Amino acid sequence: MARRSSMLLLLAAAALLAVGAGAAVPPSCERIECPAYDVVDNANGFEIRRYKDAMWVSTAPIEDISLVDATRSGFLQLFKYIQGKNAYNETIEMTAPVLTRVAPSDGPFCVSSFVVSFYVPAKNQADAPPAEGLHVQKWAGARYAAVRRFGGFVADADVGKQAALLDASLQGTRWAAAVSDGRKADPASEYTVAQYNSPFEFSGRVNEIWMLFDTMAASDM
Ligand SMILES: *[C@@H]1O[C@H](CO)[C@@H](O)[C@H](O)[C@H]1NC(C)=O
């Protein structure tokens, strides 16, 4: 009996801790639709999420030296898409975040390859309009994300630093191997930057670095 109630206490404490330590859902997601996820773990400096299967719309790879510039030009294409520049002439609600996947490029030194994506809102998931030059597809591959949050406007000088901090916070945890395997399995992706605010919001901005991975080992953790 005593043992059972102390077990309950422990569970209650764990639940409280989970709430206290875990980053809350980004505030933008209370105003606009965001893809659903479960928090699988959180600890000092990172959160592990499992995303549900969903349709996303993505640009073709954009070669650039600047993530900020590539995101701007990718965002513009996606913005036209939701404004009705698609095969159904259908306007679509804005969602968050805007994702920018960063990958090494075969091109000149210092150039990276960026793919910018939007989550398709639930209403359009079943029949998302195709569009010339864009890929509308189920999120391929990894369903898990190791996430680190940071504020302010994303700057090219910061993202590598934030990715390195996320990497460091994962070292020695039970997720380190899975995340590292995820990166080896998908050499096309170093990390992904998620931005939750429009350029016109100056305070309370939320950004995240994601490292995507998918592992059988993770499902039984
Ligand atoms: C979309 O708009 C264009 C230009 O106005 C028109 O030619 C086309 O038939 C429209 N398509 C649909 C599916 O409504």
mmCIF file of C-alpha atoms and ligand atoms in Angstrom:
data_model
loop_
_atom_site.group_PDB
_atom_site.id
_atom_site.type_symbol
_atom_site.label_atom_id
_atom_site.label_comp_id
_atom_site.label_asym_id
_atom_site.label_seq_id
_atom_site.Cartn_x
_atom_site.Cartn_y
_atom_site.Cartn_z
ATOM 1 C CA MET A 1 0.000 0.000 0.000
ATOM 2 C CA ALA A 2 2.718 2.421 1.119
ATOM 3 C CA ARG A 3 4.712 1.296 -1.829
ATOM 4 C CA ARG A 4 1.830 1.943 -4.174
ATOM 5 C CA SER A 5 1.190 5.466 -2.910
ATOM 6 C CA SER A 6 4.861 6.372 -3.104
ATOM 7 C CA MET A 7 4.779 5.077 -6.671
ATOM 8 C CA LEU A 8 1.832 7.364 -7.356
ATOM 9 C CA LEU A 9 3.675 10.275 -5.794
ATOM 10 C CA LEU A 10 6.621 9.556 -7.982
ATOM 11 C CA LEU A 11 4.424 9.505 -11.063
ATOM 12 C CA ALA A 12 2.802 12.767 -10.024
ATOM 13 C CA ALA A 13 6.214 14.326 -9.488
ATOM 14 C CA ALA A 14 7.382 13.049 -12.856
ATOM 15 C CA ALA A 15 4.301 14.533 -14.523
ATOM 16 C CA LEU A 16 4.912 17.888 -12.836
ATOM 17 C CA LEU A 17 8.538 17.822 -13.863
ATOM 18 C CA ALA A 18 7.567 16.987 -17.420
ATOM 19 C CA VAL A 19 5.299 20.021 -17.488
ATOM 20 C CA GLY A 20 7.831 22.252 -15.776
ATOM 21 C CA ALA A 21 10.869 21.268 -17.783
ATOM 22 C CA GLY A 22 9.260 20.787 -21.167
ATOM 23 C CA ALA A 23 8.996 23.771 -23.440
ATOM 24 C CA ALA A 24 5.338 24.611 -23.920
ATOM 25 C CA VAL A 25 3.892 24.483 -27.402
ATOM 26 C CA PRO A 26 5.064 27.632 -29.282
ATOM 27 C CA PRO A 27 2.561 30.487 -28.694
ATOM 28 C CA SER A 28 1.918 30.915 -32.452
ATOM 29 C CA CYS A 29 0.366 27.441 -32.385
ATOM 30 C CA GLU A 30 -2.486 28.804 -30.287
ATOM 31 C CA ARG A 31 -3.368 31.144 -33.181
ATOM 32 C CA ILE A 32 -2.514 29.131 -36.253
ATOM 33 C CA GLU A 33 -2.412 25.426 -36.924
ATOM 34 C CA CYS A 34 0.807 23.503 -36.249
ATOM 35 C CA PRO A 35 1.550 19.835 -36.914
ATOM 36 C CA ALA A 36 0.661 17.615 -33.983
ATOM 37 C CA TYR A 37 3.388 15.892 -32.011
ATOM 38 C CA ASP A 38 3.912 13.961 -28.826
ATOM 39 C CA VAL A 39 6.709 14.849 -26.455
ATOM 40 C CA VAL A 40 8.615 11.642 -25.886
ATOM 41 C CA ASP A 41 11.305 13.061 -23.623
ATOM 42 C CA ASN A 42 12.759 16.313 -22.474
ATOM 43 C CA ALA A 43 15.853 17.148 -20.582
ATOM 44 C CA ASN A 44 18.455 19.744 -20.160
ATOM 45 C CA GLY A 45 18.594 21.623 -23.457
ATOM 46 C CA PHE A 46 16.484 19.397 -25.688
ATOM 47 C CA GLU A 47 13.082 17.901 -26.324
ATOM 48 C CA ILE A 48 12.360 14.701 -28.223
ATOM 49 C CA ARG A 49 9.140 14.731 -30.264
ATOM 50 C CA ARG A 50 7.313 12.226 -32.365
ATOM 51 C CA TYR A 51 5.443 13.767 -35.297
ATOM 52 C CA LYS A 52 2.405 12.238 -36.911
ATOM 53 C CA ASP A 53 2.243 11.272 -40.574
ATOM 54 C CA ALA A 54 1.145 14.334 -42.505
ATOM 55 C CA MET A 55 1.311 16.096 -45.865
ATOM 56 C CA TRP A 56 3.824 18.917 -46.298
ATOM 57 C CA VAL A 57 4.466 21.189 -49.241
ATOM 58 C CA SER A 58 8.107 21.834 -50.066
ATOM 59 C CA THR A 59 10.185 23.835 -52.498
ATOM 60 C CA ALA A 60 12.814 22.323 -54.754
ATOM 61 C CA PRO A 61 16.317 22.579 -53.242
ATOM 62 C CA ILE A 62 17.554 26.179 -53.170
ATOM 63 C CA GLU A 63 21.318 26.656 -53.446
ATOM 64 C CA ASP A 64 22.521 29.598 -51.418
ATOM 65 C CA ILE A 65 25.158 30.690 -48.956
ATOM 66 C CA SER A 66 22.503 32.156 -46.672
ATOM 67 C CA LEU A 67 19.773 30.249 -44.846
ATOM 68 C CA VAL A 68 17.975 33.527 -44.216
ATOM 69 C CA ASP A 69 17.900 34.425 -47.927
ATOM 70 C CA ALA A 70 16.971 30.894 -49.012
ATOM 71 C CA THR A 71 14.151 30.809 -46.460
ATOM 72 C CA ARG A 72 12.838 34.148 -47.699
ATOM 73 C CA SER A 73 12.719 33.009 -51.324
ATOM 74 C CA GLY A 74 11.262 29.612 -50.375
ATOM 75 C CA PHE A 75 8.675 31.224 -48.145
ATOM 76 C CA LEU A 76 7.570 33.463 -50.998
ATOM 77 C CA GLN A 77 6.857 30.426 -53.210
ATOM 78 C CA LEU A 78 4.910 28.750 -50.425
ATOM 79 C CA PHE A 79 3.036 31.950 -49.647
ATOM 80 C CA LYS A 80 1.865 32.167 -53.268
ATOM 81 C CA TYR A 81 0.786 28.541 -53.000
ATOM 82 C CA ILE A 82 -1.465 29.207 -50.019
ATOM 83 C CA GLN A 83 -2.747 32.411 -51.658
ATOM 84 C CA GLY A 84 -4.149 30.242 -54.462
ATOM 85 C CA LYS A 85 -1.265 29.695 -56.870
ATOM 86 C CA ASN A 86 -1.969 25.969 -57.050
ATOM 87 C CA ALA A 87 -3.785 23.519 -59.327
ATOM 88 C CA TYR A 88 -7.127 24.067 -57.534
ATOM 89 C CA ASN A 89 -6.837 27.877 -57.239
ATOM 90 C CA GLU A 90 -7.581 27.207 -53.606
ATOM 91 C CA THR A 91 -6.560 29.477 -50.753
ATOM 92 C CA ILE A 92 -5.177 27.643 -47.786
ATOM 93 C CA GLU A 93 -4.786 28.728 -44.190
ATOM 94 C CA MET A 94 -1.323 29.690 -43.001
ATOM 95 C CA THR A 95 0.368 27.210 -40.676
ATOM 96 C CA ALA A 96 3.512 27.187 -38.567
ATOM 97 C CA PRO A 97 6.363 26.512 -38.481
ATOM 98 C CA VAL A 98 8.224 27.280 -41.698
ATOM 99 C CA LEU A 99 10.882 24.595 -41.955
ATOM 100 C CA THR A 100 14.230 25.053 -43.662
ATOM 101 C CA ARG A 101 16.153 21.839 -44.123
ATOM 102 C CA VAL A 102 19.878 22.433 -44.408
ATOM 103 C CA ALA A 103 22.013 20.050 -46.445
ATOM 104 C CA PRO A 104 25.527 20.143 -47.847
ATOM 105 C CA SER A 105 25.710 21.080 -51.503
ATOM 106 C CA ASP A 106 27.828 19.757 -54.362
ATOM 107 C CA GLY A 107 28.169 23.351 -55.469
ATOM 108 C CA PRO A 108 30.871 25.896 -54.669
ATOM 109 C CA PHE A 109 32.432 26.161 -51.243
ATOM 110 C CA CYS A 110 30.167 27.732 -48.609
ATOM 111 C CA VAL A 111 26.995 27.043 -50.588
ATOM 112 C CA SER A 112 24.369 24.870 -48.932
ATOM 113 C CA SER A 113 21.194 23.357 -50.214
ATOM 114 C CA PHE A 114 17.957 24.431 -48.513
ATOM 115 C CA VAL A 115 14.458 23.023 -48.800
ATOM 116 C CA VAL A 116 11.688 25.172 -47.341
ATOM 117 C CA SER A 117 8.437 23.504 -46.233
ATOM 118 C CA PHE A 118 5.005 24.239 -44.826
ATOM 119 C CA TYR A 119 2.710 21.880 -43.027
ATOM 120 C CA VAL A 120 -0.594 21.411 -44.899
ATOM 121 C CA PRO A 121 -3.526 22.217 -42.581
ATOM 122 C CA ALA A 122 -5.785 19.346 -41.470
ATOM 123 C CA LYS A 123 -8.617 20.619 -43.680
ATOM 124 C CA ASN A 124 -6.495 20.125 -46.831
ATOM 125 C CA GLN A 125 -4.556 17.029 -45.771
ATOM 126 C CA ALA A 126 -6.747 14.556 -47.700
ATOM 127 C CA ASP A 127 -6.507 16.458 -51.006
ATOM 128 C CA ALA A 128 -3.700 18.998 -50.891
ATOM 129 C CA PRO A 129 -3.529 20.847 -54.229
ATOM 130 C CA PRO A 130 -0.474 20.098 -56.363
ATOM 131 C CA ALA A 131 1.495 23.031 -57.728
ATOM 132 C CA GLU A 132 4.151 23.523 -60.355
ATOM 133 C CA GLY A 133 7.638 23.600 -58.888
ATOM 134 C CA LEU A 134 6.540 22.428 -55.436
ATOM 135 C CA HIS A 135 6.420 18.990 -53.886
ATOM 136 C CA VAL A 136 3.322 18.056 -51.975
ATOM 137 C CA GLN A 137 4.026 14.878 -50.133
ATOM 138 C CA LYS A 138 3.884 12.881 -46.958
ATOM 139 C CA TRP A 139 6.792 13.791 -44.756
ATOM 140 C CA ALA A 140 9.269 11.163 -45.920
ATOM 141 C CA GLY A 141 11.435 9.359 -43.443
ATOM 142 C CA ALA A 142 12.119 10.460 -39.930
ATOM 143 C CA ARG A 143 9.243 10.938 -37.539
ATOM 144 C CA TYR A 144 11.244 11.863 -34.475
ATOM 145 C CA ALA A 145 12.848 15.216 -33.852
ATOM 146 C CA ALA A 146 15.414 16.243 -31.275
ATOM 147 C CA VAL A 147 14.596 19.892 -30.733
ATOM 148 C CA ARG A 148 16.340 22.930 -29.274
ATOM 149 C CA ARG A 149 14.470 26.212 -28.991
ATOM 150 C CA PHE A 150 15.904 29.727 -29.325
ATOM 151 C CA GLY A 151 14.477 33.220 -29.640
ATOM 152 C CA GLY A 152 14.924 36.332 -31.759
ATOM 153 C CA PHE A 153 15.331 36.664 -35.497
ATOM 154 C CA VAL A 154 17.202 33.763 -37.070
ATOM 155 C CA ALA A 155 20.621 34.875 -38.303
ATOM 156 C CA ASP A 156 22.993 32.898 -40.486
ATOM 157 C CA ALA A 157 25.682 33.203 -37.839
ATOM 158 C CA ASP A 158 23.492 31.553 -35.171
ATOM 159 C CA VAL A 159 22.057 28.442 -36.683
ATOM 160 C CA GLY A 160 25.265 26.416 -36.778
ATOM 161 C CA LYS A 161 25.949 27.409 -33.186
ATOM 162 C CA GLN A 162 22.460 26.384 -32.070
ATOM 163 C CA ALA A 163 22.796 23.075 -33.923
ATOM 164 C CA ALA A 164 26.127 22.440 -32.187
ATOM 165 C CA LEU A 165 24.542 23.194 -28.796
ATOM 166 C CA LEU A 166 21.728 20.751 -29.522
ATOM 167 C CA ASP A 167 24.270 18.144 -30.555
ATOM 168 C CA ALA A 168 26.253 18.719 -27.362
ATOM 169 C CA SER A 169 23.168 18.473 -25.149
ATOM 170 C CA LEU A 170 22.350 15.077 -26.665
ATOM 171 C CA GLN A 171 25.796 13.608 -26.001
ATOM 172 C CA GLY A 172 25.729 10.924 -23.348
ATOM 173 C CA THR A 173 21.931 10.608 -23.474
ATOM 174 C CA ARG A 174 20.019 7.576 -24.709
ATOM 175 C CA TRP A 175 19.117 9.567 -27.838
ATOM 176 C CA ALA A 176 22.651 10.346 -29.021
ATOM 177 C CA ALA A 177 23.124 7.156 -31.063
ATOM 178 C CA ALA A 178 19.697 7.321 -32.703
ATOM 179 C CA VAL A 179 20.149 10.961 -33.710
ATOM 180 C CA SER A 180 23.614 10.283 -35.065
ATOM 181 C CA ASP A 181 22.313 7.229 -37.008
ATOM 182 C CA GLY A 182 19.542 9.428 -38.364
ATOM 183 C CA ARG A 183 22.069 11.854 -39.775
ATOM 184 C CA LYS A 184 24.111 9.055 -41.313
ATOM 185 C CA ALA A 185 20.974 7.521 -42.835
ATOM 186 C CA ASP A 186 20.048 10.823 -44.450
ATOM 187 C CA PRO A 187 23.221 12.590 -45.513
ATOM 188 C CA ALA A 188 20.985 15.060 -47.358
ATOM 189 C CA SER A 189 20.059 16.637 -44.056
ATOM 190 C CA GLU A 190 22.321 18.175 -41.454
ATOM 191 C CA TYR A 191 19.566 19.810 -39.474
ATOM 192 C CA THR A 192 16.354 21.713 -39.920
ATOM 193 C CA VAL A 193 15.429 25.193 -38.727
ATOM 194 C CA ALA A 194 11.809 25.769 -37.674
ATOM 195 C CA GLN A 195 10.496 29.350 -37.491
ATOM 196 C CA TYR A 196 7.127 30.067 -35.908
ATOM 197 C CA ASN A 197 6.657 33.813 -36.419
ATOM 198 C CA SER A 198 6.033 36.141 -39.331
ATOM 199 C CA PRO A 199 8.736 38.726 -40.069
ATOM 200 C CA PHE A 200 6.406 41.361 -38.596
ATOM 201 C CA GLU A 201 6.433 40.017 -35.063
ATOM 202 C CA PHE A 202 9.272 41.538 -33.110
ATOM 203 C CA SER A 203 8.896 40.058 -29.655
ATOM 204 C CA GLY A 204 8.365 36.578 -28.312
ATOM 205 C CA ARG A 205 9.790 34.978 -31.423
ATOM 206 C CA VAL A 206 10.219 31.216 -31.286
ATOM 207 C CA ASN A 207 12.634 29.222 -33.445
ATOM 208 C CA GLU A 208 13.900 25.697 -33.172
ATOM 209 C CA ILE A 209 16.678 23.496 -34.468
ATOM 210 C CA TRP A 210 15.430 20.024 -35.324
ATOM 211 C CA MET A 211 17.526 16.938 -35.861
ATOM 212 C CA LEU A 212 15.293 14.348 -37.421
ATOM 213 C CA PHE A 213 15.700 10.686 -36.812
ATOM 214 C CA ASP A 214 13.699 7.533 -36.999
ATOM 215 C CA THR A 215 14.650 4.442 -35.214
ATOM 216 C CA MET A 216 13.243 1.119 -34.240
ATOM 217 C CA ALA A 217 15.203 1.532 -31.049
ATOM 218 C CA ALA A 218 13.347 4.766 -30.321
ATOM 219 C CA SER A 219 9.938 3.146 -30.580
ATOM 220 C CA ASP A 220 10.694 0.806 -27.715
ATOM 221 C CA MET A 221 12.235 3.422 -25.475
HETATM 222 C C1 LIG B 1 -7.623 28.680 -61.962
HETATM 223 O O1 LIG B 1 -7.487 29.997 -62.444
HETATM 224 C C2 LIG B 1 -7.022 30.071 -63.788
HETATM 225 C C3 LIG B 1 -6.760 31.530 -64.136
HETATM 226 O O2 LIG B 1 -7.784 32.345 -63.674
HETATM 227 C C4 LIG B 1 -8.034 29.386 -64.720
HETATM 228 O O3 LIG B 1 -7.564 29.426 -66.041
HETATM 229 C C5 LIG B 1 -8.215 27.945 -64.257
HETATM 230 O O4 LIG B 1 -9.221 27.319 -65.042
HETATM 231 C C6 LIG B 1 -8.587 27.880 -62.795
HETATM 232 N N1 LIG B 1 -8.577 26.479 -62.357
HETATM 233 C C7 LIG B 1 -9.495 25.963 -61.540
HETATM 234 C C8 LIG B 1 -9.317 24.530 -61.171
HETATM 235 O O5 LIG B 1 -10.423 26.631 -61.112
#
